[in-house]
XYZ file of C-alpha atoms in Angstrom:
516
model
C 7.267 18.942 30.004
C 3.965 17.958 31.638
C 3.029 14.535 32.982
C -0.293 13.624 34.554
C -1.089 10.512 36.609
C -3.917 8.430 35.202
C -5.846 5.393 36.405
C -4.516 1.959 35.572
C -5.784 0.490 32.335
C -8.368 -2.312 32.878
C -6.179 -4.952 31.263
C -3.392 -4.124 33.720
C -5.362 -3.603 36.951
C -3.243 -6.050 38.897
C 0.026 -4.464 37.879
C 2.076 -2.254 40.153
C 2.207 0.794 37.923
C 1.655 4.472 37.368
C 0.469 5.825 34.047
C 1.642 9.185 32.732
C 0.293 11.287 29.928
C 2.790 13.223 27.872
C 1.601 16.222 25.880
C 2.941 17.129 22.435
C 1.839 19.283 19.543
C 2.870 18.598 15.961
C 2.961 21.446 13.443
C 3.378 20.084 9.957
C 3.084 20.631 6.256
C 0.495 19.040 4.019
C 0.918 15.614 5.567
C 0.505 15.344 9.301
C -0.360 12.611 11.753
C -0.605 11.968 15.447
C -0.389 8.662 17.265
C -0.384 8.727 21.038
C -0.637 6.183 23.861
C -0.099 6.263 27.625
C 3.269 5.358 29.058
C 2.905 2.913 31.956
C 5.658 2.737 34.550
C 5.859 -0.843 35.755
C 7.182 -2.071 39.054
C 10.233 -4.310 39.083
C 8.137 -7.275 40.218
C 6.296 -7.457 36.925
C 7.430 -10.427 34.842
C 5.428 -10.021 31.619
C 5.639 -7.547 28.730
C 3.566 -4.483 29.520
C 3.041 -3.653 25.853
C 0.509 -6.456 25.415
C -1.974 -3.775 26.355
C -0.275 -0.423 25.904
C 2.101 1.185 23.457
C 3.825 4.534 23.756
C 4.597 6.585 20.668
C 6.463 9.896 20.593
C 6.846 12.233 17.635
C 8.974 15.273 16.892
C 10.312 16.808 13.718
C 12.971 19.189 14.984
C 14.338 18.714 18.491
C 12.675 17.042 21.450
C 13.658 15.861 24.900
C 12.228 12.608 26.221
C 12.212 12.347 30.005
C 11.617 8.901 31.463
C 9.287 9.586 34.417
C 10.371 6.521 36.364
C 14.122 7.145 36.216
C 14.355 10.886 35.649
C 16.776 10.282 32.797
C 16.520 12.368 29.632
C 17.392 11.589 26.038
C 17.505 14.023 23.143
C 16.744 13.298 19.497
C 17.039 15.543 16.487
C 15.678 15.333 12.945
C 16.583 18.043 10.400
C 13.837 19.789 8.508
C 12.851 18.419 5.096
C 13.281 14.853 6.285
C 10.817 12.313 7.561
C 9.797 12.665 11.184
C 10.789 9.974 13.643
C 8.414 8.210 15.987
C 9.903 7.101 19.286
C 8.299 3.961 20.648
C 8.690 3.123 24.327
C 9.455 -0.499 25.105
C 10.526 -2.328 28.239
C 12.117 -5.536 29.370
C 10.132 -7.956 31.515
C 11.656 -6.229 34.557
C 12.454 -2.595 35.173
C 11.506 0.725 33.726
C 10.744 1.571 30.097
C 13.541 2.416 27.702
C 13.383 4.256 24.385
C 14.325 3.121 20.901
C 14.027 5.024 17.642
C 12.117 3.666 14.662
C 11.408 5.417 11.371
C 7.702 4.734 11.434
C 5.763 7.830 10.413
C 5.959 11.460 9.531
C 5.682 14.235 7.007
C 7.670 15.305 4.040
C 9.085 18.828 3.957
C 7.656 19.725 7.332
C 8.696 21.507 10.477
C 7.260 21.037 13.926
C 7.506 22.149 17.511
C 7.160 20.056 20.638
C 4.096 21.265 22.544
C 1.062 19.248 23.602
C -1.153 16.438 22.368
C -3.585 14.243 24.265
C -2.386 10.681 24.823
C -5.085 8.112 25.588
C -4.457 4.807 27.370
C -4.116 1.829 25.037
C -5.953 3.508 22.165
C -4.288 5.165 19.182
C -5.477 8.709 18.607
C -7.050 8.744 15.123
C -4.910 10.192 12.372
C -5.944 13.736 11.553
C -5.360 15.693 8.367
C -4.571 19.002 10.028
C -1.747 21.476 10.274
C -2.035 22.171 14.007
C -3.352 19.812 16.657
C -5.232 21.871 19.254
C -4.130 22.189 22.839
C -6.341 20.606 25.496
C -6.762 21.940 28.990
C -5.566 19.872 31.927
C -9.157 19.429 33.069
C -10.225 17.999 29.718
C -7.176 15.770 29.664
C -7.980 14.363 33.080
C -11.509 13.551 31.957
C -10.300 11.888 28.775
C -7.760 9.742 30.564
C -10.218 8.763 33.278
C -12.925 7.844 30.774
C -10.512 5.798 28.703
C -9.759 3.607 31.674
C -13.369 2.445 31.854
C -14.356 2.582 28.181
C -15.026 -0.731 26.421
C -12.455 -1.900 23.874
C -12.913 -0.326 20.461
C -11.141 -0.628 17.123
C -7.786 1.081 17.045
C -7.273 3.207 13.912
C -3.648 2.993 12.810
C -1.661 4.433 9.940
C 2.077 4.812 9.460
C 3.775 6.369 6.431
C 7.329 6.492 5.112
C 9.072 7.705 2.016
C 9.808 4.646 -0.122
C 11.819 6.098 -3.045
C 12.892 9.708 -3.631
C 13.553 11.172 -7.071
C 17.221 11.968 -7.522
C 18.445 8.999 -5.475
C 21.455 7.403 -7.186
C 21.041 9.906 -9.995
C 17.632 8.514 -11.005
C 15.199 11.073 -12.437
C 12.156 9.483 -10.767
C 10.244 6.335 -9.853
C 6.909 4.997 -11.074
C 4.562 1.982 -11.545
C 4.875 0.280 -8.147
C 3.877 -3.309 -7.459
C 3.351 -4.962 -4.081
C 2.821 -8.516 -2.825
C 3.402 -10.711 0.220
C 5.437 -13.870 -0.351
C 4.393 -17.152 1.199
C 6.835 -16.706 4.102
C 5.444 -13.234 4.883
C 8.142 -11.185 3.135
C 6.720 -7.985 1.680
C 8.060 -7.428 -1.849
C 7.826 -4.202 -3.840
C 8.774 -3.790 -7.484
C 8.945 -0.462 -9.283
C 10.348 1.330 -12.321
C 13.422 3.562 -12.100
C 13.227 6.227 -14.817
C 16.870 7.102 -15.254
C 16.834 10.306 -17.291
C 13.281 11.593 -17.847
C 9.696 11.073 -16.739
C 8.601 9.571 -20.080
C 7.198 6.071 -20.500
C 8.815 3.604 -22.890
C 10.731 4.179 -25.071
C 13.010 5.450 -22.338
C 15.950 4.381 -20.192
C 14.007 2.559 -17.468
C 15.085 -0.228 -15.115
C 13.139 -2.633 -12.905
C 14.073 -2.380 -9.229
C 12.858 -4.395 -6.258
C 13.018 -4.086 -2.472
C 11.805 -6.348 0.327
C 10.751 -5.938 3.944
C 10.541 -8.412 6.814
C 8.615 -6.137 9.186
C 5.568 -5.208 7.082
C 7.228 -2.193 5.496
C 8.815 -0.507 8.510
C 12.284 -1.135 7.072
C 13.225 -2.025 3.493
C 16.234 -3.653 1.900
C 18.505 -1.680 -0.394
C 17.187 -1.504 -3.982
C 18.092 -4.438 -6.203
C 18.342 -3.648 -9.932
C 16.870 -6.593 -11.812
C 17.114 -5.325 -15.391
C 19.922 -3.382 -17.058
C 18.763 -2.553 -20.595
C 21.239 -0.560 -22.656
C 21.416 1.312 -25.928
C 18.064 3.025 -25.548
C 16.119 -0.072 -24.469
C 14.014 -0.064 -21.302
C 11.962 -2.186 -18.888
C 8.881 -0.853 -17.133
C 5.493 -1.432 -15.443
C 6.119 -4.005 -12.726
C 3.418 -6.351 -11.433
C 3.789 -8.991 -8.721
C 1.866 -12.260 -8.498
C 2.380 -14.967 -5.855
C 1.492 -18.628 -6.382
C 0.414 -19.703 -2.891
C 0.584 -23.378 -3.838
C 4.209 -23.446 -5.004
C 5.565 -20.314 -3.335
C 6.856 -18.937 -6.634
C 6.766 -15.150 -6.986
C 6.294 -13.763 -10.503
C 7.470 -10.245 -11.331
C 5.975 -9.137 -14.654
C 7.337 -6.205 -16.623
C 7.567 -5.011 -20.226
C 10.752 -4.814 -22.257
C 10.967 -2.118 -24.913
C 13.624 -2.403 -27.636
C 15.395 0.860 -28.520
C 12.860 3.386 -29.767
C 9.818 1.152 -29.158
C 6.906 1.846 -26.819
C 3.243 0.898 -26.616
C 1.977 3.411 -29.163
C 4.481 2.669 -31.925
C 4.664 -1.105 -31.561
C 3.943 -2.909 -34.813
C 1.759 -5.931 -35.445
C 3.494 -9.290 -35.372
C 6.293 -10.588 -33.196
C 9.412 -9.137 -34.842
C 11.566 -8.738 -31.729
C 12.821 -5.213 -32.490
C 9.435 -3.712 -33.419
C 7.165 -4.386 -30.451
C 7.012 -4.392 -26.675
C 7.754 -7.727 -24.994
C 5.790 -8.833 -21.910
C 8.248 -10.681 -19.676
C 8.571 -11.952 -16.150
C 11.236 -12.852 -13.638
C 10.556 -15.371 -10.896
C 11.763 -16.137 -7.405
C 11.509 -19.458 -5.586
C 12.982 -18.156 -2.328
C 10.482 -15.440 -1.368
C 12.186 -12.678 -3.303
C 15.774 -13.132 -2.156
C 17.023 -14.119 -5.628
C 15.475 -13.833 -9.079
C 15.689 -15.992 -12.198
C 14.794 -15.363 -15.826
C 13.523 -13.484 -17.683
C 10.969 -15.457 -19.632
C 9.627 -13.667 -22.698
C 5.879 -14.093 -23.390
C 5.693 -12.195 -26.684
C 5.127 -15.154 -28.992
C 2.944 -16.875 -26.381
C 0.363 -14.165 -25.759
C 0.465 -11.678 -28.651
C -2.404 -12.368 -31.035
C -2.716 -11.622 -34.787
C -3.953 -8.076 -35.324
C -2.552 -6.769 -32.076
C -0.068 -3.910 -32.284
C 1.047 -2.712 -28.858
C 0.600 -4.786 -25.692
C 1.783 -4.658 -22.096
C 1.097 -6.292 -18.758
C -0.501 -3.775 -16.389
C 1.446 -2.683 -13.323
C 0.390 -3.406 -9.743
C -0.416 -7.008 -8.965
C -2.074 -10.103 -10.313
C -4.187 -12.556 -8.348
C -4.435 -16.296 -7.738
C -7.961 -17.709 -7.508
C -8.564 -19.324 -4.118
C -11.891 -21.076 -4.638
C -14.160 -22.661 -7.214
C -13.472 -24.869 -10.238
C -10.508 -22.719 -11.276
C -8.818 -22.685 -7.890
C -5.086 -22.064 -8.283
C -5.441 -20.142 -11.554
C -3.019 -17.240 -11.953
C -4.429 -14.038 -13.484
C -2.364 -11.100 -14.733
C -4.103 -8.075 -16.327
C -3.030 -7.141 -19.860
C -3.652 -4.212 -22.231
C -3.444 -4.384 -26.029
C -3.985 -2.051 -28.987
C -5.593 -2.853 -32.335
C -4.916 -1.300 -35.735
C -7.798 1.158 -35.296
C -6.012 2.651 -32.278
C -8.530 1.468 -29.692
C -7.149 -0.313 -26.676
C -8.637 -3.307 -24.897
C -8.222 -4.895 -21.481
C -7.947 -8.635 -20.868
C -6.201 -11.141 -18.602
C -3.504 -13.645 -19.315
C -3.862 -16.745 -17.166
C -2.156 -19.987 -16.228
C -3.703 -23.165 -14.829
C -0.392 -24.996 -14.356
C 1.497 -22.670 -12.011
C 3.016 -20.604 -14.795
C 4.283 -23.318 -17.121
C 1.915 -22.217 -19.881
C 0.022 -18.960 -20.367
C -3.163 -18.202 -22.286
C -5.039 -15.041 -23.276
C -8.570 -14.311 -22.114
C -11.210 -12.524 -24.155
C -11.406 -8.758 -24.409
C -13.287 -7.200 -21.512
C -14.153 -4.292 -23.769
C -12.820 -1.525 -25.995
C -11.536 1.766 -24.585
C -10.525 -0.016 -21.399
C -7.019 0.146 -20.011
C -5.089 -0.963 -16.916
C -7.082 -3.025 -14.433
C -7.082 -5.188 -11.332
C -8.801 -8.536 -10.815
C -10.243 -9.737 -7.519
C -12.133 -12.953 -6.751
C -15.358 -12.344 -4.849
C -16.775 -14.565 -2.121
C -19.156 -16.256 -4.583
C -16.266 -17.233 -6.869
C -16.857 -14.579 -9.524
C -13.935 -12.475 -10.724
C -14.501 -8.727 -10.617
C -12.301 -6.616 -12.872
C -11.932 -2.961 -11.882
C -10.754 -0.992 -14.914
C -9.428 2.351 -16.041
C -11.489 3.864 -18.842
C -9.907 5.475 -21.879
C -13.190 7.019 -22.983
C -12.847 10.804 -22.739
C -16.511 11.040 -21.693
C -16.163 8.617 -18.765
C -14.719 10.002 -15.535
C -15.184 7.019 -13.245
C -14.072 3.412 -12.870
C -15.496 0.630 -14.999
C -16.392 -2.767 -13.520
C -17.021 -6.137 -15.189
C -17.797 -9.627 -13.837
C -16.584 -13.038 -14.983
C -18.235 -16.377 -14.210
C -15.442 -18.530 -15.652
C -12.411 -17.476 -13.675
C -11.447 -14.260 -15.430
C -11.437 -15.457 -19.047
C -14.747 -14.078 -20.360
C -16.686 -11.141 -18.930
C -20.174 -9.715 -19.030
C -20.900 -6.199 -20.192
C -18.778 -3.584 -18.402
C -20.583 -0.914 -16.388
C -19.473 2.511 -15.179
C -19.369 2.799 -11.383
C -20.064 6.479 -10.714
C -19.361 5.925 -7.015
C -15.680 5.750 -7.966
C -14.595 8.973 -9.713
C -11.365 8.483 -11.610
C -9.079 10.720 -13.709
C -8.035 7.882 -16.097
C -5.358 6.238 -13.985
C -4.255 2.835 -12.745
C -5.773 1.913 -9.374
C -5.866 -0.936 -6.858
C -8.606 -3.326 -5.743
C -8.184 -6.215 -3.280
C -10.170 -8.464 -0.946
C -9.836 -7.236 2.618
C -10.253 -10.724 4.114
C -9.350 -13.162 1.312
C -9.285 -16.210 3.595
C -12.713 -15.579 5.126
C -15.270 -18.288 4.352
C -18.204 -17.286 2.163
C -20.538 -17.553 5.170
C -18.759 -14.717 6.984
C -19.668 -11.089 6.379
C -15.974 -10.200 6.111
C -15.698 -12.295 2.950
C -17.556 -9.511 1.120
C -15.226 -6.694 2.157
C -13.224 -4.995 -0.601
C -10.651 -2.212 -0.546
C -10.096 0.200 -3.422
C -7.578 3.022 -3.871
C -7.206 5.715 -6.522
C -6.968 9.490 -6.940
C -10.633 10.242 -6.226
C -11.089 13.078 -8.686
C -12.918 13.006 -12.039
C -10.355 15.156 -13.827
C -7.050 15.542 -11.987
C -4.620 13.046 -10.511
C -4.902 14.110 -6.892
C -6.664 13.232 -3.637
C -5.519 9.618 -3.189
C -8.340 7.868 -1.335
C -8.806 4.402 0.163
C -12.372 3.061 0.159
C -14.053 0.139 1.905
C -16.991 -1.842 0.540
C -18.961 -4.238 2.746
C -20.946 -5.828 -0.107
C -18.518 -6.892 -2.854
C -18.311 -3.438 -4.376
C -22.019 -2.738 -4.790
C -21.657 0.243 -2.454
C -18.720 1.882 -0.705
C -19.439 2.354 2.986
C -16.348 4.283 4.063
C -13.460 6.223 2.608
C -10.357 8.013 3.852
C -8.076 10.450 2.071
C -4.504 9.235 2.284
C -2.836 12.018 0.300
C -4.793 15.166 -0.662
C -2.074 16.382 -3.014
C -0.998 15.134 -6.448
C -1.087 11.336 -6.729
C -1.172 8.780 -9.503
C -0.785 4.989 -9.492
C -1.259 3.007 -6.282
C -1.138 -0.645 -5.269
C -2.268 -2.388 -2.068
C -1.575 -5.723 -0.390
C -2.900 -7.399 2.743
C -0.152 -7.882 5.318
C 0.288 -11.073 7.370
C -1.065 -9.469 10.569
C -4.276 -8.265 8.880
C -3.178 -4.690 8.255
C -2.672 -3.362 4.726
C 0.238 -1.886 2.836
C -0.010 0.614 -0.004
C 2.578 2.219 -2.284
C 1.663 5.207 -4.396
C 3.151 7.773 -6.757
C 2.976 11.354 -5.542
C 3.245 12.898 -9.003
C 6.768 14.264 -8.573
C 8.750 11.078 -9.120
C 8.663 9.952 -5.472
C 7.030 6.814 -4.102
C 5.498 6.569 -0.627
C 4.500 3.582 1.479
C 1.840 3.445 4.185
C 0.570 0.760 6.491
C -2.997 1.054 7.809
C -5.815 -1.018 9.234
C -9.516 -1.207 8.410
C -10.399 0.843 11.473
C -8.457 3.748 9.966
C -10.478 3.588 6.742
C -13.792 3.153 8.573
C -12.963 5.544 11.438
C -13.870 2.763 13.830
C -15.418 -0.674 13.478
C -15.448 -1.654 9.781
C -18.785 -2.507 8.202
C -20.898 -1.752 11.258
C-alpha cells in the first residue's frame, strides 16, 4: 500500500493536517467507475467537520485492506464476485482521526477487480470512465497532480453512483419493467415498477405493481411494497408517478388488464371485462401508505377508442402561466383502424376530475411532457412509424391540451422506446439561463435498444450540447427525476429483466461546467 504526502487543500489551509493519496486500480466488466478523493488526517484540535471540503472514497470488488495512516490500524472488507462493488467512504468526528464506514454506493455487475493503483485528487472527484482497466500513474506524475490540485481554482465535480435496483428472479419474479420515479414534497424519492411474475410479456400477463422509497436520494431503498394483487389471469402494469406540489398528494398511475385483455385486443366501449382500465392509487403521506384505486375508464375513454393506457414514467404539474397547478399524465390510445395516438389526460382541480386532451398525432406512442421556461409544454414522443428512427417533438400553447404539428428531432436517435425528458432546473426563473436546461435519456440507437445515453440541452431542446453514455449495453425504458440537492436520479431497464438506479449531476453529463 502506497501513501504520498500532499499539500493542504486551500479550503483547509489553517488546519493541522496531513493529506495522503491512496492508489487503487479497478479491473471490471462492462460497467466500471472510479471515484477518488484525498484523505486528510486532522489534528485533535480541529473542531469542525473536515468533509466540508474533502471526501474520501475507496473501492474494491474482491478483497482489500484499508490502512488508516493516522492510527496504523487496518480493516479488511470482502465482496464476492458477481455482486455489486462496495465504496468505502471515510468520515470523521469533529475530533480525532478518520474512521471508515461501508456504504453500497457504486459498482459493477458481474465484475471482478484487483486492488492496485488509482490517482486520488484533493477535493475533486475523478471523472467516471468507461474503461476496463484504469492505467497506473508514476509517483512523479502523481506528485505533480496532487500539487497542482492544491492550487487549482474550484471546478465542477462530476459525480455518478450506480446500484442494482431490482434483479430478475428475486422472490420468484421473472423480471421487472416500466419504472416510474418522483420526489415527494418532503423529499422522499419514490419508485414504482411492474413485477412480471411468470414471463416477460406485456398485458395480458400476471403482473403486479410494486413500489419502493428512499430517504437518502437512492443510496438505500425500502423493501418492495406490492400495491396490486390481481388474480385469475388479470394484471396491472406500466406505472407512472405524478406529484401535486400544492397538496402533497402523490398519484401512481397504472393499467389494469382483466383476464386475457391487453392493449391490442381491447374492444371499443367500456365493458369492464373487455378493455384495459387506466387507474391510479394515491398517497397523502409522501408514499408511506397508499389509497385507492380509482378507475378512470368511464371518465377518459372516448367513443371509437379501442385500447388505451397511461404511459409509464412520470407526469408533470405545470408551475407557471395561466394553467399553473394543472396535472398532466401522458396517455396512448388505439382507434379501429389500428393506428395509435398520443395525448394527455389533465386535471385542473388537483385530481378530482380528469379530462382528455386532443390527439398530438397518429403513429405516436408513449411520451413525456415538460413545461418550458416560456410556459409552453413540450411533448417528447416515441414514434410508431417504421420509417422514423428518432424522437418526435410537439409544442402546446394551452397547457398540454392541444398541440402544433409534431416534428422529428433527428438529433435524438431512438429505436421506438419509451424515454425520459425533464427540466434540469424547474424552479429557475425565466430570466436565468438555467431555466432553459433540459435533460433527456433513451437508448441512443436508431434500431436497437442499447446504449442508454443522458443528454443535456441548454436551449429548451433546440440543440443538445452534451451527452454521456450511462450503459453501453442493452437498455430499454428509463425515467429521471431531479433530487432535492440538485442531482438527478434515473432508473432504467437493462433488457434482461433487471432495473438499475443511478444518481448523477450535471457536471457528469457535461464533463465539467454545464452549458458553458
